[in-house]
CSV table of C-alpha atoms in Angstrom, one decimal:
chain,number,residue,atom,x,y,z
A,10,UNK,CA,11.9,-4.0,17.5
A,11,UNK,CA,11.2,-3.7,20.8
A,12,UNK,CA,7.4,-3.8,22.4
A,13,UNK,CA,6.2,-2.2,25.0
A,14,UNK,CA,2.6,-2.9,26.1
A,15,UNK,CA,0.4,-0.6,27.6
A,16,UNK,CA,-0.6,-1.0,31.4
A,17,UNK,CA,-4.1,-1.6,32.4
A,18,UNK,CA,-5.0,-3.0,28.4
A,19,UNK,CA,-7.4,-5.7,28.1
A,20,UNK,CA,-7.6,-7.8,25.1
A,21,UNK,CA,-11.1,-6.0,24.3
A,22,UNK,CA,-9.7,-2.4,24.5
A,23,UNK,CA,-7.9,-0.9,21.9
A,24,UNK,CA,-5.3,-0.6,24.2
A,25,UNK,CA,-4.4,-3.6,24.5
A,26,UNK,CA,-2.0,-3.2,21.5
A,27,UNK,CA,1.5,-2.8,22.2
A,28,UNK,CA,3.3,-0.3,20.7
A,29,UNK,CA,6.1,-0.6,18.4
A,30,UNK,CA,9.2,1.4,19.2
A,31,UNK,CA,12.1,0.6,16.8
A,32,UNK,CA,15.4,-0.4,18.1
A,33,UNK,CA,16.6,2.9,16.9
A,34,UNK,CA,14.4,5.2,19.0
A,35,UNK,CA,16.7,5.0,21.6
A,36,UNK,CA,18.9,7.6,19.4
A,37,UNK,CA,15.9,9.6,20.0
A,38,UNK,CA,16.0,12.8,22.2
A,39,UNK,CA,13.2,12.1,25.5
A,40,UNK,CA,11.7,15.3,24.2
A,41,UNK,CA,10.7,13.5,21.0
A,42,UNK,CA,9.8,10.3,22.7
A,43,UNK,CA,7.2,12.1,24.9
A,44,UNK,CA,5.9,13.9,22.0
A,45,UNK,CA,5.2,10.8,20.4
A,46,UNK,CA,4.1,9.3,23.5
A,47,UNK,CA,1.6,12.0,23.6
A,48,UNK,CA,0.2,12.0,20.0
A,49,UNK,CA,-0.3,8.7,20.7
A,50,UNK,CA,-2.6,9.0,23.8
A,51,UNK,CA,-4.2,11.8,21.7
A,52,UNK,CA,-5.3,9.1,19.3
A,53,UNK,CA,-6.0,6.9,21.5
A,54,UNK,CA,-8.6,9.1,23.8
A,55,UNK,CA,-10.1,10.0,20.4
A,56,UNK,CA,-11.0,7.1,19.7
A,57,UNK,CA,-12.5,6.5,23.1
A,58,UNK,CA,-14.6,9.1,22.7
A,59,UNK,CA,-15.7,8.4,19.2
A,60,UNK,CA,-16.8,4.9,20.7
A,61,UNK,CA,-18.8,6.7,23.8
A,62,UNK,CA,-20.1,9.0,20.9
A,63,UNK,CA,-21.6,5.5,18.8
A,64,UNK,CA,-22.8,3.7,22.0
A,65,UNK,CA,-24.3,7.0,23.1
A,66,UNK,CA,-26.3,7.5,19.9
A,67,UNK,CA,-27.1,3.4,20.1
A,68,UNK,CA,-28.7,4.4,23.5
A,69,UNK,CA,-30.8,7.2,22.5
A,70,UNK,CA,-32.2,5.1,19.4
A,71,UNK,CA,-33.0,2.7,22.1
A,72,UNK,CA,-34.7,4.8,24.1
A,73,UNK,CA,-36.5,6.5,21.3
A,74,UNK,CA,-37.9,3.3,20.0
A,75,UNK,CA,-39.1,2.5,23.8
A,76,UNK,CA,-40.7,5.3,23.9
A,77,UNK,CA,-42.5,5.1,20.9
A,78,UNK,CA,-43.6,2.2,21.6
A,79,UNK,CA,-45.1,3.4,24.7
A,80,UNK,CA,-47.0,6.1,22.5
A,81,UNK,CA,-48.9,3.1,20.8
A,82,UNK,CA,-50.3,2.0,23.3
């Protein structure tokens, strides 16, 4: 199997996991290959976004707790 990984990954990113392209793929057509190659970038900006979704919702809880605390006073 051959690996390929992704530029610009750092170990804390989820790209930072190579891909696994099997020896075979090179029997592949490039059409296929950059289909794949794009369902994969699909996944992987979903999941980005899915993480800025969580953190975003972590902020607002954070911000509505400040401000309720604010309100007590």
């Amino acid at each position: 199997m051959v690996t390929r990984p992704e530029q610009g990954a750092t170990p804390q990113s989820p790209s930072a996991h190579s891909i696994q392209v099997p020896e075979r793929s090179r029997k592949y057509s490039p059409s296929t290959l950059y289909q794949l190659e794009i369902a994969v970038l699909q996944h992987h900006v979903a999941s980005l976004e899915a993480e800025l979704e969580r953190k975003e919702a972590r902020h607002q809880a954070v911000v509505d707790r400040y401000e309720r605390l604010l309100q007590r006073r």
